Amino acid sequence: MKTLALYFHIPFCNGKKCEYCNFVSFTNKENLMETYVDALIREIRMRGEKEGKEYKVSSIYFGGGTPSTLKQGMITNILIAIKQNFKLLNNVEITIECNPETATEDKLREYLIAGINRISFGVQTLNDKILALIGRRHDSKQAKAVVGLAKQVGFKNISVDMMIGLPKQTMADVKKMTKFLIKSGVSHVSCYSLILEKGTVMYDKVKVGALTVPSEDETVEMYNFVYDTLSKAGLKRYEVSNFALLDYESKHNQNYWKLGEYLAFGIGGHSYMNDTRFANTEDFDKYIKSIKENTFPIVSVEKLSLSMKREETIMLGLRTREGLNIEEFDYKFGGHILRDKKAEIEFLSSRGFISLRNGCIKVSENAYYVLNSIIMKLI
């Protein structure tokens, strides 16, 4: 039986939207939570009837928005519906994203009892001034406390998000955050560089000069420090932005990077099945209306060509520690990448950007800062 990853989009946020965020999310709509969860559960039943018998679920991920804004019991009800409509692997990974200010002890206990075995906290930085500047609703004290609380409640697999390249951020801020991550004993760290997305508040502020962000060189220096320090502490990089202790790598994310199949539920959810991508509407009212009418709220469908899959396999494979498996790639796409890209591979190898090891093309540890250029040469 084939495996499938499930993603659930919870579009609610506490207070206000982060200034760098371009995800589908809403603030001050707590009155719509029950309506949305009811629709989500109905979509689970609809999908269960269609795909539930063909697959076993390998991972479940609650993202957003901020899933921990949902009222007590709602996450449990969603998980009950999933278990009623899909077959789960015995070692299924179930992750929930939480913000420090909304993850109460009662909610954390609920999540654990409901079967969630991995928790991810959006901390970003421990500099309170920067947190306020980027629109986060928590402070450093809350962030530190909630990680300790999750351990106390019984979570063994705890991930923390941090960001680099933030406005007014210095190397001292990055060092403080990294030191906390190691001292707190978390099992996983995601380290993201700030990306200024059009349509966000921060993009506009930087564009008009109201805010400045660290230079590219400064951000690379921050990233290299995080990489070196986490690696020495046993948190090994297994993807360009992700670090984990042995056996604590995210199964859900690895499925994405291997072009595995996944189903996404809720508004704005993007799915990939049978070589086809399809996306749900981002309009709240249209989503609710569609589900009430027992129709899937899909607004776009794209069949991936062989060349598109080939390019994505290269791009995603090179981002990971394992690299691009040459034999699997050649078999899947009917080519011979070592011959077809001979000049490019020789060029990149001679300069130490990539290596050929264990039947894989791998990006060198100190070459991730030019990863995009390496990918472009090989696709």
PDB file of N, CA, C and O in Angstrom, residues 105 108 121 141-155 158 160 180 184-186:
ATOM      1  N   GLU A 105      -0.378  25.181  28.807  1.00  0.00           N
ATOM      2  CA  GLU A 105      -0.133  23.835  29.337  1.00  0.00           C
ATOM      3  C   GLU A 105      -1.304  22.905  29.020  1.00  0.00           C
ATOM      4  O   GLU A 105      -1.093  21.745  28.644  1.00  0.00           O
ATOM      5  N   LEU A 108      -1.059  21.852  25.368  1.00  0.00           N
ATOM      6  CA  LEU A 108       0.056  20.921  25.154  1.00  0.00           C
ATOM      7  C   LEU A 108      -0.308  19.522  25.640  1.00  0.00           C
ATOM      8  O   LEU A 108      -0.004  18.520  24.975  1.00  0.00           O
ATOM      9  N   PHE A 121       7.917  25.012  17.558  1.00  0.00           N
ATOM     10  CA  PHE A 121       7.661  26.358  18.089  1.00  0.00           C
ATOM     11  C   PHE A 121       8.284  27.430  17.187  1.00  0.00           C
ATOM     12  O   PHE A 121       9.467  27.367  16.862  1.00  0.00           O
ATOM     13  N   LYS A 141      11.058  35.598  27.101  1.00  0.00           N
ATOM     14  CA  LYS A 141      10.730  34.871  28.327  1.00  0.00           C
ATOM     15  C   LYS A 141       9.691  33.791  28.055  1.00  0.00           C
ATOM     16  O   LYS A 141       9.811  32.650  28.513  1.00  0.00           O
ATOM     17  N   GLN A 142       8.656  34.153  27.297  1.00  0.00           N
ATOM     18  CA  GLN A 142       7.624  33.172  26.946  1.00  0.00           C
ATOM     19  C   GLN A 142       8.199  32.045  26.090  1.00  0.00           C
ATOM     20  O   GLN A 142       7.837  30.871  26.260  1.00  0.00           O
ATOM     21  N   ALA A 143       9.083  32.397  25.158  1.00  0.00           N
ATOM     22  CA  ALA A 143       9.682  31.401  24.268  1.00  0.00           C
ATOM     23  C   ALA A 143      10.479  30.364  25.063  1.00  0.00           C
ATOM     24  O   ALA A 143      10.342  29.159  24.855  1.00  0.00           O
ATOM     25  N   LYS A 144      11.318  30.846  25.963  1.00  0.00           N
ATOM     26  CA  LYS A 144      12.112  29.924  26.780  1.00  0.00           C
ATOM     27  C   LYS A 144      11.225  29.052  27.661  1.00  0.00           C
ATOM     28  O   LYS A 144      11.457  27.843  27.806  1.00  0.00           O
ATOM     29  N   ALA A 145      10.193  29.673  28.233  1.00  0.00           N
ATOM     30  CA  ALA A 145       9.308  28.945  29.146  1.00  0.00           C
ATOM     31  C   ALA A 145       8.536  27.842  28.432  1.00  0.00           C
ATOM     32  O   ALA A 145       8.371  26.735  28.961  1.00  0.00           O
ATOM     33  N   VAL A 146       8.067  28.109  27.212  1.00  0.00           N
ATOM     34  CA  VAL A 146       7.202  27.141  26.536  1.00  0.00           C
ATOM     35  C   VAL A 146       7.982  25.909  26.074  1.00  0.00           C
ATOM     36  O   VAL A 146       7.451  24.795  26.062  1.00  0.00           O
ATOM     37  N   VAL A 147       9.244  26.091  25.719  1.00  0.00           N
ATOM     38  CA  VAL A 147      10.065  24.925  25.350  1.00  0.00           C
ATOM     39  C   VAL A 147      10.256  24.028  26.569  1.00  0.00           C
ATOM     40  O   VAL A 147      10.127  22.798  26.481  1.00  0.00           O
ATOM     41  N   GLY A 148      10.533  24.641  27.721  1.00  0.00           N
ATOM     42  CA  GLY A 148      10.659  23.877  28.961  1.00  0.00           C
ATOM     43  C   GLY A 148       9.353  23.204  29.344  1.00  0.00           C
ATOM     44  O   GLY A 148       9.336  22.056  29.809  1.00  0.00           O
ATOM     45  N   LEU A 149       8.241  23.897  29.124  1.00  0.00           N
ATOM     46  CA  LEU A 149       6.924  23.357  29.452  1.00  0.00           C
ATOM     47  C   LEU A 149       6.597  22.138  28.591  1.00  0.00           C
ATOM     48  O   LEU A 149       6.053  21.140  29.085  1.00  0.00           O
ATOM     49  N   ALA A 150       6.936  22.206  27.312  1.00  0.00           N
ATOM     50  CA  ALA A 150       6.681  21.077  26.409  1.00  0.00           C
ATOM     51  C   ALA A 150       7.444  19.835  26.860  1.00  0.00           C
ATOM     52  O   ALA A 150       6.913  18.715  26.828  1.00  0.00           O
ATOM     53  N   LYS A 151       8.682  20.030  27.287  1.00  0.00           N
ATOM     54  CA  LYS A 151       9.467  18.902  27.808  1.00  0.00           C
ATOM     55  C   LYS A 151       8.844  18.355  29.086  1.00  0.00           C
ATOM     56  O   LYS A 151       8.750  17.143  29.280  1.00  0.00           O
ATOM     57  N   GLN A 152       8.414  19.263  29.941  1.00  0.00           N
ATOM     58  CA  GLN A 152       7.815  18.882  31.215  1.00  0.00           C
ATOM     59  C   GLN A 152       6.521  18.085  31.011  1.00  0.00           C
ATOM     60  O   GLN A 152       6.256  17.097  31.700  1.00  0.00           O
ATOM     61  N   VAL A 153       5.725  18.504  30.024  1.00  0.00           N
ATOM     62  CA  VAL A 153       4.467  17.817  29.713  1.00  0.00           C
ATOM     63  C   VAL A 153       4.723  16.416  29.168  1.00  0.00           C
ATOM     64  O   VAL A 153       3.914  15.510  29.370  1.00  0.00           O
ATOM     65  N   GLY A 154       5.851  16.239  28.461  1.00  0.00           N
ATOM     66  CA  GLY A 154       6.186  14.901  27.974  1.00  0.00           C
ATOM     67  C   GLY A 154       6.595  14.802  26.520  1.00  0.00           C
ATOM     68  O   GLY A 154       6.807  13.706  26.002  1.00  0.00           O
ATOM     69  N   PHE A 155       6.724  15.934  25.824  1.00  0.00           N
ATOM     70  CA  PHE A 155       7.168  15.882  24.426  1.00  0.00           C
ATOM     71  C   PHE A 155       8.652  15.576  24.351  1.00  0.00           C
ATOM     72  O   PHE A 155       9.472  16.202  25.025  1.00  0.00           O
ATOM     73  N   ILE A 158      10.993  17.955  19.955  1.00  0.00           N
ATOM     74  CA  ILE A 158      10.674  19.385  19.950  1.00  0.00           C
ATOM     75  C   ILE A 158      11.549  20.103  18.927  1.00  0.00           C
ATOM     76  O   ILE A 158      12.772  19.990  18.946  1.00  0.00           O
ATOM     77  N   VAL A 160      12.373  23.895  16.944  1.00  0.00           N
ATOM     78  CA  VAL A 160      12.251  25.354  17.098  1.00  0.00           C
ATOM     79  C   VAL A 160      12.672  26.023  15.791  1.00  0.00           C
ATOM     80  O   VAL A 160      13.686  25.661  15.191  1.00  0.00           O
ATOM     81  N   PHE A 180      20.856  29.155  23.279  1.00  0.00           N
ATOM     82  CA  PHE A 180      19.620  28.713  23.936  1.00  0.00           C
ATOM     83  C   PHE A 180      19.141  27.384  23.364  1.00  0.00           C
ATOM     84  O   PHE A 180      18.734  26.484  24.108  1.00  0.00           O
ATOM     85  N   SER A 184      18.765  24.168  25.697  1.00  0.00           N
ATOM     86  CA  SER A 184      17.408  23.673  25.967  1.00  0.00           C
ATOM     87  C   SER A 184      17.213  22.218  25.563  1.00  0.00           C
ATOM     88  O   SER A 184      16.226  21.589  25.949  1.00  0.00           O
ATOM     89  N   GLY A 185      18.132  21.696  24.762  1.00  0.00           N
ATOM     90  CA  GLY A 185      18.072  20.279  24.399  1.00  0.00           C
ATOM     91  C   GLY A 185      17.013  19.934  23.369  1.00  0.00           C
ATOM     92  O   GLY A 185      16.515  18.807  23.341  1.00  0.00           O
ATOM     93  N   VAL A 186      16.651  20.878  22.485  1.00  0.00           N
ATOM     94  CA  VAL A 186      15.670  20.563  21.450  1.00  0.00           C
ATOM     95  C   VAL A 186      16.281  19.565  20.469  1.00  0.00           C
ATOM     96  O   VAL A 186      17.498  19.479  20.321  1.00  0.00           O
TER      97      VAL A 186
END
